[in-house]
mmCIF file of C-alpha atoms in Angstrom:
data_model
loop_
_atom_site.group_PDB
_atom_site.id
_atom_site.type_symbol
_atom_site.label_atom_id
_atom_site.label_comp_id
_atom_site.label_asym_id
_atom_site.label_seq_id
_atom_site.Cartn_x
_atom_site.Cartn_y
_atom_site.Cartn_z
ATOM 1 C CA UNK A 30 -129.950 60.328 -28.688
ATOM 2 C CA UNK A 31 -131.599 61.940 -31.548
ATOM 3 C CA UNK A 32 -128.103 62.261 -33.280
ATOM 4 C CA UNK A 33 -127.448 58.599 -32.612
ATOM 5 C CA UNK A 34 -130.585 57.631 -34.299
ATOM 6 C CA UNK A 35 -130.031 59.827 -37.360
ATOM 7 C CA UNK A 36 -126.468 58.372 -37.583
ATOM 8 C CA UNK A 37 -128.012 54.575 -37.449
ATOM 9 C CA UNK A 38 -130.712 55.679 -40.141
ATOM 10 C CA UNK A 39 -127.885 57.234 -42.280
ATOM 11 C CA UNK A 40 -125.906 53.814 -42.274
ATOM 12 C CA UNK A 41 -128.846 51.754 -43.002
ATOM 13 C CA UNK A 42 -128.877 50.197 -46.733
ATOM 14 C CA UNK A 43 -131.710 51.915 -48.840
ATOM 15 C CA UNK A 44 -133.322 49.944 -51.482
ATOM 16 C CA UNK A 45 -135.432 50.502 -54.423
ATOM 17 C CA UNK A 46 -137.371 47.974 -56.144
ATOM 18 C CA UNK A 47 -138.743 47.953 -59.828
ATOM 19 C CA UNK A 48 -141.076 44.968 -60.932
ATOM 20 C CA UNK A 49 -141.598 44.534 -64.578
ATOM 21 C CA UNK A 50 -144.819 42.861 -63.656
ATOM 22 C CA UNK A 51 -145.876 41.455 -67.176
ATOM 23 C CA UNK A 52 -142.348 39.998 -67.720
ATOM 24 C CA UNK A 53 -142.363 38.050 -64.507
ATOM 25 C CA UNK A 54 -146.043 36.735 -64.656
ATOM 26 C CA UNK A 55 -145.727 35.971 -68.270
ATOM 27 C CA UNK A 56 -142.304 34.194 -68.071
ATOM 28 C CA UNK A 57 -143.469 32.305 -65.023
ATOM 29 C CA UNK A 58 -146.780 31.055 -66.861
ATOM 30 C CA UNK A 59 -144.412 29.902 -69.742
ATOM 31 C CA UNK A 60 -142.134 28.158 -67.524
ATOM 32 C CA UNK A 61 -144.969 26.039 -65.898
ATOM 33 C CA UNK A 62 -147.290 25.644 -68.926
ATOM 34 C CA UNK A 63 -144.537 25.501 -71.736
ATOM 35 C CA UNK A 64 -142.434 27.737 -73.875
ATOM 36 C CA UNK A 65 -144.520 30.563 -75.467
ATOM 37 C CA UNK A 66 -147.758 29.158 -73.978
ATOM 38 C CA UNK A 67 -148.985 32.686 -72.449
ATOM 39 C CA UNK A 68 -149.470 34.142 -76.018
ATOM 40 C CA UNK A 69 -151.003 31.160 -77.330
ATOM 41 C CA UNK A 70 -153.428 30.109 -74.632
ATOM 42 C CA UNK A 71 -154.608 33.765 -74.253
ATOM 43 C CA UNK A 72 -155.001 34.482 -77.828
ATOM 44 C CA UNK A 73 -156.951 31.296 -78.357
ATOM 45 C CA UNK A 74 -159.156 31.662 -75.277
ATOM 46 C CA UNK A 75 -158.132 28.310 -73.881
ATOM 47 C CA UNK A 76 -160.921 26.773 -71.801
ATOM 48 C CA UNK A 77 -158.809 26.208 -68.840
ATOM 49 C CA UNK A 78 -156.485 29.140 -68.959
ATOM 50 C CA UNK A 79 -157.694 30.511 -65.668
ATOM 51 C CA UNK A 80 -156.657 27.320 -64.116
ATOM 52 C CA UNK A 81 -153.382 27.214 -65.971
ATOM 53 C CA UNK A 82 -152.797 31.003 -64.673
ATOM 54 C CA UNK A 83 -153.554 30.108 -61.213
ATOM 55 C CA UNK A 84 -151.110 27.300 -61.338
ATOM 56 C CA UNK A 85 -148.322 29.781 -62.441
ATOM 57 C CA UNK A 86 -149.345 32.192 -59.852
ATOM 58 C CA UNK A 87 -146.430 34.647 -58.625
ATOM 59 C CA UNK A 88 -145.719 34.954 -54.858
ATOM 60 C CA UNK A 89 -145.265 38.443 -54.788
ATOM 61 C CA UNK A 90 -144.677 38.633 -51.258
ATOM 62 C CA UNK A 91 -141.439 36.113 -51.430
ATOM 63 C CA UNK A 92 -140.073 38.574 -54.041
ATOM 64 C CA UNK A 93 -140.423 41.740 -51.773
ATOM 65 C CA UNK A 94 -139.320 39.955 -48.640
ATOM 66 C CA UNK A 95 -135.950 38.830 -50.438
ATOM 67 C CA UNK A 96 -135.652 42.644 -51.590
ATOM 68 C CA UNK A 97 -135.813 43.573 -48.035
ATOM 69 C CA UNK A 98 -132.978 41.436 -46.952
ATOM 70 C CA UNK A 99 -130.835 44.178 -48.367
ATOM 71 C CA UNK A 100 -131.929 47.173 -46.205
ATOM 72 C CA UNK A 101 -134.928 49.426 -45.802
ATOM 73 C CA UNK A 102 -137.112 49.307 -48.873
ATOM 74 C CA UNK A 103 -137.481 53.248 -49.813
ATOM 75 C CA UNK A 104 -139.955 52.765 -52.916
ATOM 76 C CA UNK A 105 -141.334 49.659 -54.665
ATOM 77 C CA UNK A 106 -142.825 50.217 -58.160
ATOM 78 C CA UNK A 107 -144.756 47.515 -60.237
ATOM 79 C CA UNK A 108 -145.134 48.295 -63.929
ATOM 80 C CA UNK A 109 -148.069 46.734 -65.942
ATOM 81 C CA UNK A 110 -151.481 47.164 -67.422
ATOM 82 C CA UNK A 111 -153.663 46.737 -64.012
ATOM 83 C CA UNK A 112 -156.757 46.959 -66.086
ATOM 84 C CA UNK A 113 -155.970 43.339 -67.317
ATOM 85 C CA UNK A 114 -157.553 40.456 -65.794
ATOM 86 C CA UNK A 115 -154.268 38.668 -65.702
ATOM 87 C CA UNK A 116 -152.820 41.281 -63.248
ATOM 88 C CA UNK A 117 -155.982 42.582 -61.616
ATOM 89 C CA UNK A 118 -155.804 39.830 -59.136
ATOM 90 C CA UNK A 119 -152.612 40.902 -57.710
ATOM 91 C CA UNK A 120 -153.576 44.550 -56.991
ATOM 92 C CA UNK A 121 -154.874 44.382 -53.399
ATOM 93 C CA UNK A 122 -151.649 42.039 -52.549
ATOM 94 C CA UNK A 123 -149.365 44.651 -54.149
ATOM 95 C CA UNK A 124 -151.162 47.605 -52.428
ATOM 96 C CA UNK A 125 -151.063 45.925 -49.186
ATOM 97 C CA UNK A 126 -147.258 45.794 -49.512
ATOM 98 C CA UNK A 127 -147.235 49.326 -50.163
ATOM 99 C CA UNK A 128 -146.319 48.925 -53.888
ATOM 100 C CA UNK A 129 -146.721 51.839 -56.151
ATOM 101 C CA UNK A 130 -148.698 50.370 -59.390
ATOM 102 C CA UNK A 131 -147.660 52.131 -62.563
ATOM 103 C CA UNK A 132 -150.063 52.074 -65.076
ATOM 104 C CA UNK A 133 -149.111 51.140 -68.889
ATOM 105 C CA UNK A 134 -151.226 51.400 -71.905
ATOM 106 C CA UNK A 135 -152.729 48.029 -72.618
ATOM 107 C CA UNK A 136 -151.158 47.929 -76.155
ATOM 108 C CA UNK A 137 -147.918 47.621 -74.945
ATOM 109 C CA UNK A 138 -148.586 45.513 -71.858
ATOM 110 C CA UNK A 139 -148.313 41.977 -73.473
ATOM 111 C CA UNK A 140 -145.122 42.644 -75.658
ATOM 112 C CA UNK A 141 -142.958 41.737 -72.556
ATOM 113 C CA UNK A 142 -141.164 45.089 -73.157
ATOM 114 C CA UNK A 143 -143.712 47.555 -72.653
ATOM 115 C CA UNK A 144 -142.271 48.430 -69.315
ATOM 116 C CA UNK A 145 -138.490 48.586 -70.100
ATOM 117 C CA UNK A 146 -138.325 52.253 -71.143
ATOM 118 C CA UNK A 147 -140.632 53.676 -68.320
ATOM 119 C CA UNK A 148 -138.869 51.492 -65.618
ATOM 120 C CA UNK A 149 -135.463 52.448 -66.727
ATOM 121 C CA UNK A 150 -136.399 56.204 -66.826
ATOM 122 C CA UNK A 151 -137.985 56.020 -63.363
ATOM 123 C CA UNK A 152 -134.931 54.160 -62.032
ATOM 124 C CA UNK A 153 -132.417 56.537 -63.263
ATOM 125 C CA UNK A 154 -134.525 59.704 -62.041
ATOM 126 C CA UNK A 155 -134.634 58.187 -58.599
ATOM 127 C CA UNK A 156 -131.033 57.565 -58.230
ATOM 128 C CA UNK A 157 -130.503 61.293 -58.897
ATOM 129 C CA UNK A 158 -133.373 62.297 -56.660
ATOM 130 C CA UNK A 159 -132.692 60.031 -54.145
ATOM 131 C CA UNK A 160 -128.805 59.932 -53.545
ATOM 132 C CA UNK A 161 -128.895 58.055 -50.361
ATOM 133 C CA UNK A 162 -130.245 54.853 -52.269
ATOM 134 C CA UNK A 163 -127.613 51.919 -52.034
ATOM 135 C CA UNK A 164 -129.422 49.070 -53.779
ATOM 136 C CA UNK A 165 -131.516 48.653 -56.845
ATOM 137 C CA UNK A 166 -133.482 45.537 -57.314
ATOM 138 C CA UNK A 167 -134.644 44.832 -60.921
ATOM 139 C CA UNK A 168 -137.348 42.248 -61.107
ATOM 140 C CA UNK A 169 -137.693 41.028 -64.729
ATOM 141 C CA UNK A 170 -134.941 38.953 -66.719
ATOM 142 C CA UNK A 171 -135.418 40.766 -69.896
ATOM 143 C CA UNK A 172 -131.628 41.666 -71.874
ATOM 144 C CA UNK A 173 -133.127 45.178 -72.157
ATOM 145 C CA UNK A 174 -132.326 46.000 -68.705
ATOM 146 C CA UNK A 175 -128.630 45.377 -69.208
ATOM 147 C CA UNK A 176 -127.889 49.097 -69.872
ATOM 148 C CA UNK A 177 -129.853 49.988 -66.659
ATOM 149 C CA UNK A 178 -127.967 47.604 -64.531
ATOM 150 C CA UNK A 179 -124.797 48.823 -65.864
ATOM 151 C CA UNK A 180 -125.772 52.477 -65.274
ATOM 152 C CA UNK A 181 -126.763 51.803 -61.821
ATOM 153 C CA UNK A 182 -123.385 50.147 -61.030
ATOM 154 C CA UNK A 183 -121.676 53.004 -62.633
ATOM 155 C CA UNK A 184 -123.609 55.322 -60.191
ATOM 156 C CA UNK A 185 -122.472 53.334 -57.419
ATOM 157 C CA UNK A 186 -125.560 51.173 -56.536
ATOM 158 C CA UNK A 187 -125.646 47.459 -55.652
ATOM 159 C CA UNK A 188 -127.613 45.871 -58.386
ATOM 160 C CA UNK A 189 -129.732 42.888 -57.788
ATOM 161 C CA UNK A 190 -131.581 40.848 -60.680
ATOM 162 C CA UNK A 191 -134.429 38.688 -60.122
ATOM 163 C CA UNK A 192 -135.973 36.647 -63.056
ATOM 164 C CA UNK A 193 -137.587 33.286 -63.780
ATOM 165 C CA UNK A 194 -135.334 30.547 -64.532
ATOM 166 C CA UNK A 195 -135.383 29.904 -68.548
ATOM 167 C CA UNK A 196 -136.503 33.293 -69.385
ATOM 168 C CA UNK A 197 -133.673 35.338 -67.979
ATOM 169 C CA UNK A 198 -130.811 36.804 -70.111
ATOM 170 C CA UNK A 199 -127.450 35.361 -68.965
ATOM 171 C CA UNK A 200 -125.968 38.630 -70.175
ATOM 172 C CA UNK A 201 -128.228 40.497 -67.653
ATOM 173 C CA UNK A 202 -127.203 38.254 -64.868
ATOM 174 C CA UNK A 203 -123.611 39.335 -65.530
ATOM 175 C CA UNK A 204 -124.443 42.932 -65.540
ATOM 176 C CA UNK A 205 -125.788 42.799 -62.155
ATOM 177 C CA UNK A 206 -123.797 42.474 -58.956
ATOM 178 C CA UNK A 207 -126.113 39.468 -57.933
ATOM 179 C CA UNK A 208 -128.788 37.644 -59.801
ATOM 180 C CA UNK A 209 -131.288 35.245 -58.365
ATOM 181 C CA UNK A 210 -134.173 33.416 -59.918
ATOM 182 C CA UNK A 211 -137.555 33.555 -58.593
ATOM 183 C CA UNK A 212 -137.452 29.673 -58.238
ATOM 184 C CA UNK A 213 -134.505 29.944 -55.795
ATOM 185 C CA UNK A 214 -136.291 32.709 -53.414
ATOM 186 C CA UNK A 215 -136.972 31.485 -49.887
ATOM 187 C CA UNK A 216 -140.525 30.225 -49.710
ATOM 188 C CA UNK A 217 -140.876 29.310 -53.213
ATOM 189 C CA UNK A 218 -141.560 25.532 -53.841
ATOM 190 C CA UNK A 219 -139.192 23.771 -56.047
ATOM 191 C CA UNK A 220 -140.805 23.655 -59.945
ATOM 192 C CA UNK A 221 -140.772 20.332 -61.265
ATOM 193 C CA UNK A 222 -142.072 20.394 -64.644
ATOM 194 C CA UNK A 223 -144.448 17.566 -65.932
ATOM 195 C CA UNK A 224 -142.619 15.007 -67.519
ATOM 196 C CA UNK A 225 -145.587 12.856 -69.343
ATOM 197 C CA UNK A 226 -144.858 13.736 -72.970
ATOM 198 C CA UNK A 227 -142.804 15.308 -75.663
ATOM 199 C CA UNK A 228 -144.507 18.685 -75.197
ATOM 200 C CA UNK A 229 -143.024 18.994 -71.589
ATOM 201 C CA UNK A 230 -139.777 18.508 -72.745
ATOM 202 C CA UNK A 231 -138.783 22.379 -73.471
ATOM 203 C CA UNK A 232 -139.614 23.697 -70.017
ATOM 204 C CA UNK A 233 -137.855 20.814 -68.358
ATOM 205 C CA UNK A 234 -134.558 21.492 -70.433
ATOM 206 C CA UNK A 235 -134.885 25.271 -69.338
ATOM 207 C CA UNK A 236 -135.395 24.398 -65.772
ATOM 208 C CA UNK A 237 -132.459 22.150 -65.527
ATOM 209 C CA UNK A 238 -130.413 25.004 -67.001
ATOM 210 C CA UNK A 239 -130.853 26.901 -63.786
ATOM 211 C CA UNK A 240 -130.916 30.307 -62.714
ATOM 212 C CA UNK A 241 -129.958 32.639 -65.495
ATOM 213 C CA UNK A 242 -130.666 30.431 -68.678
ATOM 214 C CA UNK A 243 -131.621 31.304 -72.124
ATOM 215 C CA UNK A 244 -128.529 31.131 -74.272
ATOM 216 C CA UNK A 245 -128.364 27.989 -76.274
ATOM 217 C CA UNK A 246 -124.564 27.741 -75.771
ATOM 218 C CA UNK A 247 -125.037 27.341 -71.978
ATOM 219 C CA UNK A 248 -123.869 24.153 -70.590
ATOM 220 C CA UNK A 249 -126.557 21.597 -69.925
ATOM 221 C CA UNK A 250 -125.290 20.369 -66.722
ATOM 222 C CA UNK A 251 -125.488 23.276 -63.862
ATOM 223 C CA UNK A 252 -123.547 20.903 -61.468
ATOM 224 C CA UNK A 253 -120.620 20.716 -63.791
ATOM 225 C CA UNK A 254 -120.865 24.376 -64.345
ATOM 226 C CA UNK A 255 -120.565 25.119 -60.633
ATOM 227 C CA UNK A 256 -117.811 22.673 -59.958
ATOM 228 C CA UNK A 257 -115.850 24.666 -62.788
ATOM 229 C CA UNK A 258 -116.756 27.802 -61.231
ATOM 230 C CA UNK A 259 -115.586 26.692 -57.846
ATOM 231 C CA UNK A 260 -112.051 25.556 -59.317
ATOM 232 C CA UNK A 261 -111.481 28.843 -60.777
ATOM 233 C CA UNK A 262 -112.630 30.882 -57.831
ATOM 234 C CA UNK A 263 -110.295 28.899 -55.650
ATOM 235 C CA UNK A 264 -107.422 29.075 -57.873
ATOM 236 C CA UNK A 265 -107.619 32.839 -58.330
ATOM 237 C CA UNK A 266 -107.751 33.274 -54.475
ATOM 238 C CA UNK A 267 -104.902 31.139 -53.698
ATOM 239 C CA UNK A 268 -102.608 32.477 -56.214
ATOM 240 C CA UNK A 269 -103.805 36.057 -55.621
ATOM 241 C CA UNK A 270 -103.050 35.764 -52.087
ATOM 242 C CA UNK A 271 -100.666 33.188 -51.884
ATOM 243 C CA UNK A 272 -102.106 31.037 -49.169
ATOM 244 C CA UNK A 273 -102.923 27.709 -48.906
ATOM 245 C CA UNK A 274 -106.539 28.050 -47.358
ATOM 246 C CA UNK A 275 -109.498 30.382 -48.057
ATOM 247 C CA UNK A 276 -112.393 31.233 -45.880
ATOM 248 C CA UNK A 277 -115.495 29.759 -47.338
ATOM 249 C CA UNK A 278 -117.114 33.155 -47.502
ATOM 250 C CA UNK A 279 -114.120 34.562 -49.582
ATOM 251 C CA UNK A 280 -114.572 31.643 -52.071
ATOM 252 C CA UNK A 281 -118.414 32.191 -52.491
ATOM 253 C CA UNK A 282 -117.946 36.010 -52.767
ATOM 254 C CA UNK A 283 -115.218 35.320 -55.742
ATOM 255 C CA UNK A 284 -117.898 32.921 -57.450
ATOM 256 C CA UNK A 285 -120.485 35.360 -57.174
ATOM 257 C CA UNK A 286 -118.332 38.047 -58.593
ATOM 258 C CA UNK A 287 -117.382 35.689 -61.780
ATOM 259 C CA UNK A 288 -121.052 34.595 -61.976
ATOM 260 C CA UNK A 289 -123.690 36.553 -60.087
ATOM 261 C CA UNK A 290 -126.434 34.101 -60.931
ATOM 262 C CA UNK A 291 -124.676 31.421 -58.910
ATOM 263 C CA UNK A 292 -126.539 29.974 -55.828
ATOM 264 C CA UNK A 293 -126.008 26.874 -54.117
ATOM 265 C CA UNK A 294 -129.774 26.471 -53.033
ATOM 266 C CA UNK A 295 -130.767 26.387 -56.980
ATOM 267 C CA UNK A 296 -128.367 23.417 -57.044
ATOM 268 C CA UNK A 297 -130.290 21.653 -54.275
ATOM 269 C CA UNK A 298 -127.817 22.388 -51.136
ATOM 270 C CA UNK A 299 -129.181 24.037 -47.989
ATOM 271 C CA UNK A 300 -125.926 25.921 -47.428
ATOM 272 C CA UNK A 301 -122.467 26.801 -49.279
ATOM 273 C CA UNK A 302 -120.666 24.301 -46.877
ATOM 274 C CA UNK A 303 -123.088 21.520 -48.291
ATOM 275 C CA UNK A 304 -122.147 22.417 -51.648
ATOM 276 C CA UNK A 305 -118.391 22.191 -50.804
ATOM 277 C CA UNK A 306 -118.780 18.863 -49.130
ATOM 278 C CA UNK A 307 -120.508 17.615 -52.166
ATOM 279 C CA UNK A 308 -117.218 18.366 -53.877
ATOM 280 C CA UNK A 309 -115.063 16.374 -51.464
ATOM 281 C CA UNK A 310 -113.143 15.017 -54.307
ATOM 282 C CA UNK A 311 -111.984 18.551 -55.364
ATOM 283 C CA UNK A 312 -111.682 20.254 -52.208
ATOM 284 C CA UNK A 313 -110.723 19.710 -48.669
ATOM 285 C CA UNK A 314 -112.735 21.581 -45.798
ATOM 286 C CA UNK A 315 -111.104 22.597 -42.473
ATOM 287 C CA UNK A 316 -114.151 22.734 -40.013
ATOM 288 C CA UNK A 317 -112.406 22.591 -36.968
ATOM 289 C CA UNK A 318 -113.246 25.964 -35.906
ATOM 290 C CA UNK A 319 -116.281 28.474 -36.492
ATOM 291 C CA UNK A 320 -114.073 29.822 -39.413
ATOM 292 C CA UNK A 321 -114.555 27.501 -42.128
ATOM 293 C CA UNK A 322 -111.682 27.275 -44.529
ATOM 294 C CA UNK A 323 -111.234 25.373 -47.758
ATOM 295 C CA UNK A 324 -108.603 24.633 -50.297
ATOM 296 C CA UNK A 325 -108.093 22.655 -53.357
ATOM 297 C CA UNK A 326 -106.851 19.019 -52.724
ATOM 298 C CA UNK A 327 -103.537 17.774 -53.885
ATOM 299 C CA UNK A 328 -104.348 15.699 -56.852
ATOM 300 C CA UNK A 329 -100.757 14.158 -56.734
#
């Protein structure tokens, strides 16, 4: 019986989580309160800064719960200046979830890149120290983590990125096996930026761009981009396998391989099937059995 238990343990995915805490907190603040507002508000000592900070509170539990869906959490580390008031309020919550708090020097804490080198060094060291790690979750959308994501993949790990919409590098999303925005995590309410003035136009534009958006060249309509992605995935699958129908799961997997940031939930759909039904002019669904199938409609 002990041997069976050991075999089960060995087959269980093992996950390491690394949170660039300053990055995620500042990015969320800027998303909720306006582009670059954190540096401006903190530096000027804005009177309602505490209230604006509270409005942009990050749900750490939602991030850790999502990471745990990939397997057993072997280690979870958060990097920040924990003496700073903006981070101090999270300490009890993090410690309660068995997160190791890594202290950074205050001088580097608010440059949004103070954690990059320390986090990357620790992650690579952990992969060699713990060869049974199967998944690496990087929480922070900074493009400086592209090299780390690539190295993790080369070392055989499944890499998951989590960032805030509007502050995440699309190149980082492409470097991961899977990329999810904080907004799209289960339990996070949909963020609707205020629309009562010109000052609000920037964050609203970033939110519409969806999950991994920062490049100016990105399409302004995420729905259209998703439709194009679906079309390409179907054509690739149908031509590659020389079949007429594809399993829904195969199509979604191909879409995620081409764009790890794709998520039907971030587009407003409860399931991938709902997403496909919304494209009924483009695709045809066969839901006559539990195995859902899809194909491109014959335009002719």
